[in-house]
N, CA and C of each residue as an Amber inpcrd file, in Angstrom:
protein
   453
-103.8800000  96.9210000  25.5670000-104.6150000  96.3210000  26.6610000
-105.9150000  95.7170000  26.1320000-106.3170000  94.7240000  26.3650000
-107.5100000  94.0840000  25.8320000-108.3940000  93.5850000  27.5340000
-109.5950000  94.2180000  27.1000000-110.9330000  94.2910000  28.0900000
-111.6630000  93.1910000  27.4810000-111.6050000  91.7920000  28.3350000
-112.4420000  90.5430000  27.8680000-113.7220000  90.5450000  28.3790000
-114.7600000  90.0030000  28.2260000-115.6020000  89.9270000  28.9010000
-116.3120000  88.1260000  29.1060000-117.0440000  87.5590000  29.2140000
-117.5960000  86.5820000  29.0250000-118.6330000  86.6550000  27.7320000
-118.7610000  86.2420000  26.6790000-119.4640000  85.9130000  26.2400000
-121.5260000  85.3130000  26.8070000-121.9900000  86.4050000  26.3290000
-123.4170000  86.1190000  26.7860000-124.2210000  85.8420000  25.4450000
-125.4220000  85.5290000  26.0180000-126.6050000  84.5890000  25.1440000
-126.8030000  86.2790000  23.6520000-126.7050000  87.0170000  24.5340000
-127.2710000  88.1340000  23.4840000-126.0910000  88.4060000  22.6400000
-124.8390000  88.1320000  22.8410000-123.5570000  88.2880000  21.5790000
-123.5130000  87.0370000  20.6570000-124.2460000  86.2490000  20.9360000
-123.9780000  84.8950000  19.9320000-124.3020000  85.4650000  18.5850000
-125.4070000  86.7150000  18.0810000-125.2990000  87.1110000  16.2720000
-124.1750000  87.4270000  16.0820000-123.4650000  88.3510000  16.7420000
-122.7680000  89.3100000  16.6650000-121.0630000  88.1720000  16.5860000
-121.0220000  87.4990000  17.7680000-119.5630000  86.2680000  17.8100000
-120.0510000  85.3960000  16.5300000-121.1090000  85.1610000  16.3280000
-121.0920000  84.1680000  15.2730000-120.1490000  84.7990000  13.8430000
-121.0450000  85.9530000  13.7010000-120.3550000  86.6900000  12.5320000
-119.2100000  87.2050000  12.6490000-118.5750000  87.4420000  13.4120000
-117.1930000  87.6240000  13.8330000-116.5530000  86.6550000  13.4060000
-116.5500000  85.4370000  13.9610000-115.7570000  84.4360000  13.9330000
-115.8270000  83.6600000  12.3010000-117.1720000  83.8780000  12.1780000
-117.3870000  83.5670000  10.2330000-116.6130000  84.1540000   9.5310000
-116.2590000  85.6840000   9.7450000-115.6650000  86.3900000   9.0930000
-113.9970000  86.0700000   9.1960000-113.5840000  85.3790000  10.3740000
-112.1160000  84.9830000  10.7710000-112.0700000  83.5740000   9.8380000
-113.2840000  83.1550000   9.6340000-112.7310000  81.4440000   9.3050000
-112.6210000  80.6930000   9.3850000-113.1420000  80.8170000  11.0850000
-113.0390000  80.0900000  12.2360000-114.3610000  79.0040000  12.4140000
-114.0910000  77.6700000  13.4850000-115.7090000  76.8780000  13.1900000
-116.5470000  77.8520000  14.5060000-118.0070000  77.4550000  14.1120000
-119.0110000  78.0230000  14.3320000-119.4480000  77.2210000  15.8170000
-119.6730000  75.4440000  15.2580000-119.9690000  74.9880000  16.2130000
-119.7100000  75.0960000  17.8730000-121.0810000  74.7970000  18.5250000
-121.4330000  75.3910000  19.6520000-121.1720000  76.1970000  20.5180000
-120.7650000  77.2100000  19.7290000-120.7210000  78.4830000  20.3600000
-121.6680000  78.6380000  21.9220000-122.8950000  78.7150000  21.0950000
-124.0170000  79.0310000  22.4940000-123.8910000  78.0030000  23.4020000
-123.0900000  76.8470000  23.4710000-123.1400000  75.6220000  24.4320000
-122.0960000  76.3690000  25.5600000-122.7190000  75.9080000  27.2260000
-122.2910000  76.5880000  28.4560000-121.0290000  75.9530000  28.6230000
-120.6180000  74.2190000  28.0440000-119.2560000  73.9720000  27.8360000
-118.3190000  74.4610000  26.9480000-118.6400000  75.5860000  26.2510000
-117.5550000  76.3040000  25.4920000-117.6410000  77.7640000  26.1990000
-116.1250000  78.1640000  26.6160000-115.9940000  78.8890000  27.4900000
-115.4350000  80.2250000  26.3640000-115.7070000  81.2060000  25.8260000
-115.4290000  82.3520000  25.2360000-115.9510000  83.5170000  25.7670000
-114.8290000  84.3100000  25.2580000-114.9000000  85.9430000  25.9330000
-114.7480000  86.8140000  24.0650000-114.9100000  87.8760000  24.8200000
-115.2970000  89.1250000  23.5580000-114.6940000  90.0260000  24.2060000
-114.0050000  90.7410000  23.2550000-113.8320000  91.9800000  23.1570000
-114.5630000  92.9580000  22.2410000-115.2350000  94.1250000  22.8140000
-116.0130000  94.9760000  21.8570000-115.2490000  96.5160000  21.7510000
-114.8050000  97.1670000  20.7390000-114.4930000  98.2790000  20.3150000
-115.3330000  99.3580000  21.1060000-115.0550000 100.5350000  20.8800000
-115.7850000 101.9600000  21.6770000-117.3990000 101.4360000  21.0560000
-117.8030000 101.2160000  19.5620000-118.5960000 101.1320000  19.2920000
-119.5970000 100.2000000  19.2780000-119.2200000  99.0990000  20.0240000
-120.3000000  98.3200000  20.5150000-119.8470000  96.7350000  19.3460000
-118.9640000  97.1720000  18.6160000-118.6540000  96.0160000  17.4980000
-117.3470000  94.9520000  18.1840000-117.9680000  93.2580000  17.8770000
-116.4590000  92.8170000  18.0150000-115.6290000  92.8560000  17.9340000
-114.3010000  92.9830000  18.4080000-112.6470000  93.1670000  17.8250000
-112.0480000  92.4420000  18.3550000-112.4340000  91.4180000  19.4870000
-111.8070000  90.0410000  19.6300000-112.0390000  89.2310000  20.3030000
-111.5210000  88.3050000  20.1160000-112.4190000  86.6500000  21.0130000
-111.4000000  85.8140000  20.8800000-112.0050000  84.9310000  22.1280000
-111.0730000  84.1100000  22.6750000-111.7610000  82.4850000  23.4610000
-111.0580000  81.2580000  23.2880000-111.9460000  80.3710000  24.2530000
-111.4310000  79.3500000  24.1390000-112.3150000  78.3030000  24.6620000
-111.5390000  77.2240000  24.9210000-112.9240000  76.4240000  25.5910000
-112.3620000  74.6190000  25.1750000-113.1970000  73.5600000  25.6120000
-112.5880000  72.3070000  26.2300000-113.0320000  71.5990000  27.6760000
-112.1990000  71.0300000  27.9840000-112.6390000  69.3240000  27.5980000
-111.8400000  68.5540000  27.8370000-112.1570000  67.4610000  27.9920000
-113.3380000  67.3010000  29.3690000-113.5180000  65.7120000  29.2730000
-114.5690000  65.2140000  30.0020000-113.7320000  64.5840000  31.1660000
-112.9440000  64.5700000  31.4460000-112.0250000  64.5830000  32.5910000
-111.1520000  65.8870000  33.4140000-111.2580000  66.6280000  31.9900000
-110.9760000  68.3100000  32.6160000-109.1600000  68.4300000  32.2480000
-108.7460000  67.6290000  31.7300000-107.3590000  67.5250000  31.4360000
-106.5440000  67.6700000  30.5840000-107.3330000  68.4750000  29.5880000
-106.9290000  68.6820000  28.6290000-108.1930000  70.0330000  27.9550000
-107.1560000  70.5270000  27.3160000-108.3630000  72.0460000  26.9320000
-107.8360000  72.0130000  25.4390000-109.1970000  72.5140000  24.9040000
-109.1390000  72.6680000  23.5540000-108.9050000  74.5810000  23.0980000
-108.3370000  74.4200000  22.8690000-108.1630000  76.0660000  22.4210000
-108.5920000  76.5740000  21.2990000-109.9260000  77.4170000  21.1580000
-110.4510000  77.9120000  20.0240000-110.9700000  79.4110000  20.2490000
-111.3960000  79.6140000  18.7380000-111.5560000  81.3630000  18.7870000
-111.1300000  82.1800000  19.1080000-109.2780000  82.0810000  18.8110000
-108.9440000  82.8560000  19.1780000-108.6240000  84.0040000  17.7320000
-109.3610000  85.2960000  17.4680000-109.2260000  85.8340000  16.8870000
-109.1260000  87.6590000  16.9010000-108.7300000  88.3220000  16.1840000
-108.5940000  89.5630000  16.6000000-109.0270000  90.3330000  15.2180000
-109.5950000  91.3310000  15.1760000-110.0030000  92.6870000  14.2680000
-108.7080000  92.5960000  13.0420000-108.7740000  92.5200000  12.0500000
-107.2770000  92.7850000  11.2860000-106.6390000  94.1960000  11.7760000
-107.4220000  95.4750000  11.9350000-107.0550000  96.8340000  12.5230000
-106.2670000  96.1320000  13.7320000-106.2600000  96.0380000  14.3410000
-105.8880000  95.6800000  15.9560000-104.8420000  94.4880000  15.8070000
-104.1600000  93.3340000  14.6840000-103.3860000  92.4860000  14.3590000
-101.6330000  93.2090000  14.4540000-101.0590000  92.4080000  15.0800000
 -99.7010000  92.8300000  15.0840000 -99.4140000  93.7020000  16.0760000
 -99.9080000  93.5890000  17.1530000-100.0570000  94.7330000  18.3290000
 -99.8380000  93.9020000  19.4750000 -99.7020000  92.3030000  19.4000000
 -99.7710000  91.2870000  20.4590000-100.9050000  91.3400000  21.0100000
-101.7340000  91.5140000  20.6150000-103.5240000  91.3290000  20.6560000
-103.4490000  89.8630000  20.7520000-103.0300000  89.0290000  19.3020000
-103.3950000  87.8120000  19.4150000-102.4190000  86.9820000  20.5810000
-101.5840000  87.1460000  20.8270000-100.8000000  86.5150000  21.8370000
-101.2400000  86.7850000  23.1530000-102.3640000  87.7610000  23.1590000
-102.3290000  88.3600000  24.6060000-104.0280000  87.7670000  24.5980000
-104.7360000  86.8870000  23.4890000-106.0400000  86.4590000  23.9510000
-105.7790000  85.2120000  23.9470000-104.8900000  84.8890000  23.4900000
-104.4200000  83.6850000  23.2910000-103.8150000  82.8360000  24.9320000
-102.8990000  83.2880000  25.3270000-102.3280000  83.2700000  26.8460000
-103.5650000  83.4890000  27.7460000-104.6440000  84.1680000  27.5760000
-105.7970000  84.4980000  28.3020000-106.4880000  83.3900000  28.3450000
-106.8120000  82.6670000  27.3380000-107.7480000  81.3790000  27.1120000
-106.9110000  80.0120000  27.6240000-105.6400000  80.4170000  27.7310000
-104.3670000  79.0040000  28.3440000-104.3780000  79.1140000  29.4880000
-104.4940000  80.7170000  30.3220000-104.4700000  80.5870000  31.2220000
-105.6610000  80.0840000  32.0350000-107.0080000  80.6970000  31.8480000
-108.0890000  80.3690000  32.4290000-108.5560000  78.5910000  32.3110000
-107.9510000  77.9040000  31.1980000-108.0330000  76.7760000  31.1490000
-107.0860000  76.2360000  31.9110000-106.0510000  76.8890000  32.0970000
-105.0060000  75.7760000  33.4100000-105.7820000  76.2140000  34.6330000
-106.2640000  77.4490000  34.7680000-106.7640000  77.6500000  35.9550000
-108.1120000  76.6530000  36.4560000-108.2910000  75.9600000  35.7330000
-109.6080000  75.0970000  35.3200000-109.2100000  73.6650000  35.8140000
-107.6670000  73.5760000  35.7810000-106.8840000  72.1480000  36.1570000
-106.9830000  71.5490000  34.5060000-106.7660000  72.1130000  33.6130000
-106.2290000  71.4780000  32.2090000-104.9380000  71.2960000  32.5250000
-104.4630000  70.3770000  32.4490000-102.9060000  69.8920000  32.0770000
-102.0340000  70.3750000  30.7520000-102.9290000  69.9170000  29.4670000
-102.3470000  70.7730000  28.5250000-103.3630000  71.3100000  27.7800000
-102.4100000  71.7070000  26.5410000-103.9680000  72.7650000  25.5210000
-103.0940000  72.2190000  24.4010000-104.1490000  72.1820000  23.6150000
-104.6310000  71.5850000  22.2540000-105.2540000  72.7710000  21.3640000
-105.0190000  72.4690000  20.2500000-105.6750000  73.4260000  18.9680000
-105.4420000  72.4920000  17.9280000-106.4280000  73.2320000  16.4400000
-106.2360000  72.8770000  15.2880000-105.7900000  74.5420000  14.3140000
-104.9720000  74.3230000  13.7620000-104.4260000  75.3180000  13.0050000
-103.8370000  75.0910000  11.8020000-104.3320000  75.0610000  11.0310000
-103.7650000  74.9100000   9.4040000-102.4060000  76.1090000   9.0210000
-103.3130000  77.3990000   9.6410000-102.5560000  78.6980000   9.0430000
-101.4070000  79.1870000   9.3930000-101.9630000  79.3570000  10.9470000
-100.9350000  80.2710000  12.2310000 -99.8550000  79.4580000  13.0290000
 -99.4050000  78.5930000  12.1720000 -98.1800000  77.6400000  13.3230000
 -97.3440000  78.5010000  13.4810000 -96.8050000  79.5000000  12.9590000
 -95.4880000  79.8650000  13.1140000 -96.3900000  80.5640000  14.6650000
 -97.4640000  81.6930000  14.9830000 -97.3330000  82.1630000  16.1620000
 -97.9900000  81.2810000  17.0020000 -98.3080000  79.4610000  17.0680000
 -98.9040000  78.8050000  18.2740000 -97.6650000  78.4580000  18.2370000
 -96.2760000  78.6720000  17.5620000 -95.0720000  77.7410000  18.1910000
 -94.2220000  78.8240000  19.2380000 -94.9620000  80.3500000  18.9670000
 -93.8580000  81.4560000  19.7500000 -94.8770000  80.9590000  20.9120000
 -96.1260000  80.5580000  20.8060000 -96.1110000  80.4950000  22.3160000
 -96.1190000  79.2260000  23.1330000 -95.0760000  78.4660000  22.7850000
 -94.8260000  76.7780000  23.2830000 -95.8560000  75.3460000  22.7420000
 -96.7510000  75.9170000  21.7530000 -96.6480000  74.7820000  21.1920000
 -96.1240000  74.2020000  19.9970000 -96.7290000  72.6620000  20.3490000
 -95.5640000  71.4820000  19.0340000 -96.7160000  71.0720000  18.1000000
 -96.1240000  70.5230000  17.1140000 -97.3670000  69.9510000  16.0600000
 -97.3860000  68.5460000  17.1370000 -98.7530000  68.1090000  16.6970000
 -98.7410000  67.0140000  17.3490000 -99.9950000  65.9980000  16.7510000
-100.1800000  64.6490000  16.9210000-100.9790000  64.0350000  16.2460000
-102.4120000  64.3480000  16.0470000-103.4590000  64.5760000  15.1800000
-104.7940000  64.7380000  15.5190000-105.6060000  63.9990000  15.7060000
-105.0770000  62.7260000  15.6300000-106.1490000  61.9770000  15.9140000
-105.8440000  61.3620000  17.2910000-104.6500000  61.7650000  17.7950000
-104.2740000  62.1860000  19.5010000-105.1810000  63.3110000  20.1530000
-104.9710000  64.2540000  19.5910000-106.1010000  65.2580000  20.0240000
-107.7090000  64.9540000  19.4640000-108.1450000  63.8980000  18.6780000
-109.2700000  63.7660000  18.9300000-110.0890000  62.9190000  19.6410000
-109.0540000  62.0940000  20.4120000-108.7560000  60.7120000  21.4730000
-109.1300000  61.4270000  22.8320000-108.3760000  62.4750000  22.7820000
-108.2690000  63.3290000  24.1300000-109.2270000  63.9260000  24.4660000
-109.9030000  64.6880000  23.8390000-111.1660000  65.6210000  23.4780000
-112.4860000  65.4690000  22.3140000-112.5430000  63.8750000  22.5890000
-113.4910000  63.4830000  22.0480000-114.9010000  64.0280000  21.6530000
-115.2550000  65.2340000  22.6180000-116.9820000  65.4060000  23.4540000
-116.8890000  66.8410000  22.4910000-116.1170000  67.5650000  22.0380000
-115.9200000  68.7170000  21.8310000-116.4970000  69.1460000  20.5590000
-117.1160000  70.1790000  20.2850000-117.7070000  70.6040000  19.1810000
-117.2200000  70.5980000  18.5090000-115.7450000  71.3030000  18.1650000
-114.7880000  70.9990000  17.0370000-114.3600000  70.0560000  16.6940000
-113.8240000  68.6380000  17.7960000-113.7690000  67.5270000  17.1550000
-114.4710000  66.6920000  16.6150000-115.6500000  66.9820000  17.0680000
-117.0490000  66.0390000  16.2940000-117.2330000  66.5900000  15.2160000
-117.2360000  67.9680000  14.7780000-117.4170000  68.1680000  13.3100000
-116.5060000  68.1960000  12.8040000-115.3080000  68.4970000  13.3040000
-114.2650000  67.6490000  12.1180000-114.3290000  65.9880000  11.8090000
-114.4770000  65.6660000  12.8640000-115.1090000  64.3230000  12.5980000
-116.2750000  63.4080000  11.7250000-117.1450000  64.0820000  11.8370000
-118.3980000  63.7580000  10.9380000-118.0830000  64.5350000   9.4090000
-117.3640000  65.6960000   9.5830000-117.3070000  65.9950000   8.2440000
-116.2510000  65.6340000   7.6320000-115.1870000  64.5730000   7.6110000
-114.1260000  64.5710000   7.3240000-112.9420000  65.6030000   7.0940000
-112.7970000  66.5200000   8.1090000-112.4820000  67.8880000   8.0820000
-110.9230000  67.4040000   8.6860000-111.0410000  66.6630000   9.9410000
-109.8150000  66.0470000  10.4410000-108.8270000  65.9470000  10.0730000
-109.1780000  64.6270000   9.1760000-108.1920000  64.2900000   8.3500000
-107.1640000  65.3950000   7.7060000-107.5770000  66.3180000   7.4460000
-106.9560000  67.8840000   6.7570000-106.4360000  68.9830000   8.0170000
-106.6020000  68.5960000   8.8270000-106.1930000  69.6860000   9.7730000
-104.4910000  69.5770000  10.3390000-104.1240000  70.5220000  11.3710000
-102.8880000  70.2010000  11.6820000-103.0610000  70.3190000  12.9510000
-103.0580000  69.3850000  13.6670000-102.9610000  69.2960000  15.3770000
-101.8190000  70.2540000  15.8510000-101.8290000  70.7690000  17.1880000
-100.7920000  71.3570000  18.0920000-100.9920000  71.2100000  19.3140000
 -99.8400000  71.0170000  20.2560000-100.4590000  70.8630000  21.7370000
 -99.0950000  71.7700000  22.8010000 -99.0530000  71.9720000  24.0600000
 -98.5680000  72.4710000  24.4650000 -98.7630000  72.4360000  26.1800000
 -97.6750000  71.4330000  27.1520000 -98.0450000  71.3160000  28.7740000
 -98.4360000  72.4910000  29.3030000 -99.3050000  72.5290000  30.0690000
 -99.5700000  74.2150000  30.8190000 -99.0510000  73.6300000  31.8990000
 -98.9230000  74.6650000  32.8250000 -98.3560000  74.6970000  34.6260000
 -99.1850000  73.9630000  35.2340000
């Protein structure tokens, strides 16, 4: 069972280093258009996160941070923050969801998504923290798009 919470101004040391430690990008975390939640262990430490950014029409969601504790991996943790951040973004009126994933295709394809163009997904979600710094840093070009219709 995973207990999400919203992400607040006082977890941004704590998500930053979390998510550094996953691999994951950094950019604008603390921005009120990036929507992430936390999970914290008995002890007050991260063990997982989750989020998502939409387009400027609302029609499309970007799916990021989604990461889990390695202790806590293989338990459907990640599938179960993952579906959490798809859902609250369809609940948002996103049409579909979008990610960048180099690593994890095999589990964004168990949960319905396709590879798909990135510079389609950076057309779509132009405004987004992750696509602008993949953008400015030539990071893009190297990535692997995925997308997937929500309800």
């Amino acid at each position: 069972m995973i207990a999400l919470s919203p992400a607040a101004p006082a977890d941004h040391e704590a998500l930053t280093a979390f998510l550094r430690g996953a691999d994951l990008t950094l950019s604008g975390l603390g921005s009120p258009s990036v929507h992430l939640w936390i999970e914290r262990d008995a002890d007050g430490a991260v063990a997982a996160t989750t989020g998502f950014e939409l387009s400027a029409d609302g029609r499309d969601a970007l799916i990021r941070s989604v990461a889990v504790r390695e202790d806590r991996r293989r338990a459907g943790a990640g599938s179960a923050l993952a579906r959490y951040a798809i859902e609250r973004a369809a609940a948002g009126g996103a049409r579909r969801a979008w990610l960048f994933s180099r690593r994890s295709g095999p589990f964004w394809r168990k949960l319905g998504f396709e590879v798909a163009d990135r510079h389609e997904l950076a057309r779509r979600l132009p405004d987004t923290y992750q696509v602008r710094l993949f953008g400015e840093t030539g990071q893009l070009d190297r990535e692997v798009a995925w997308r997937r219709p929500l309800p």
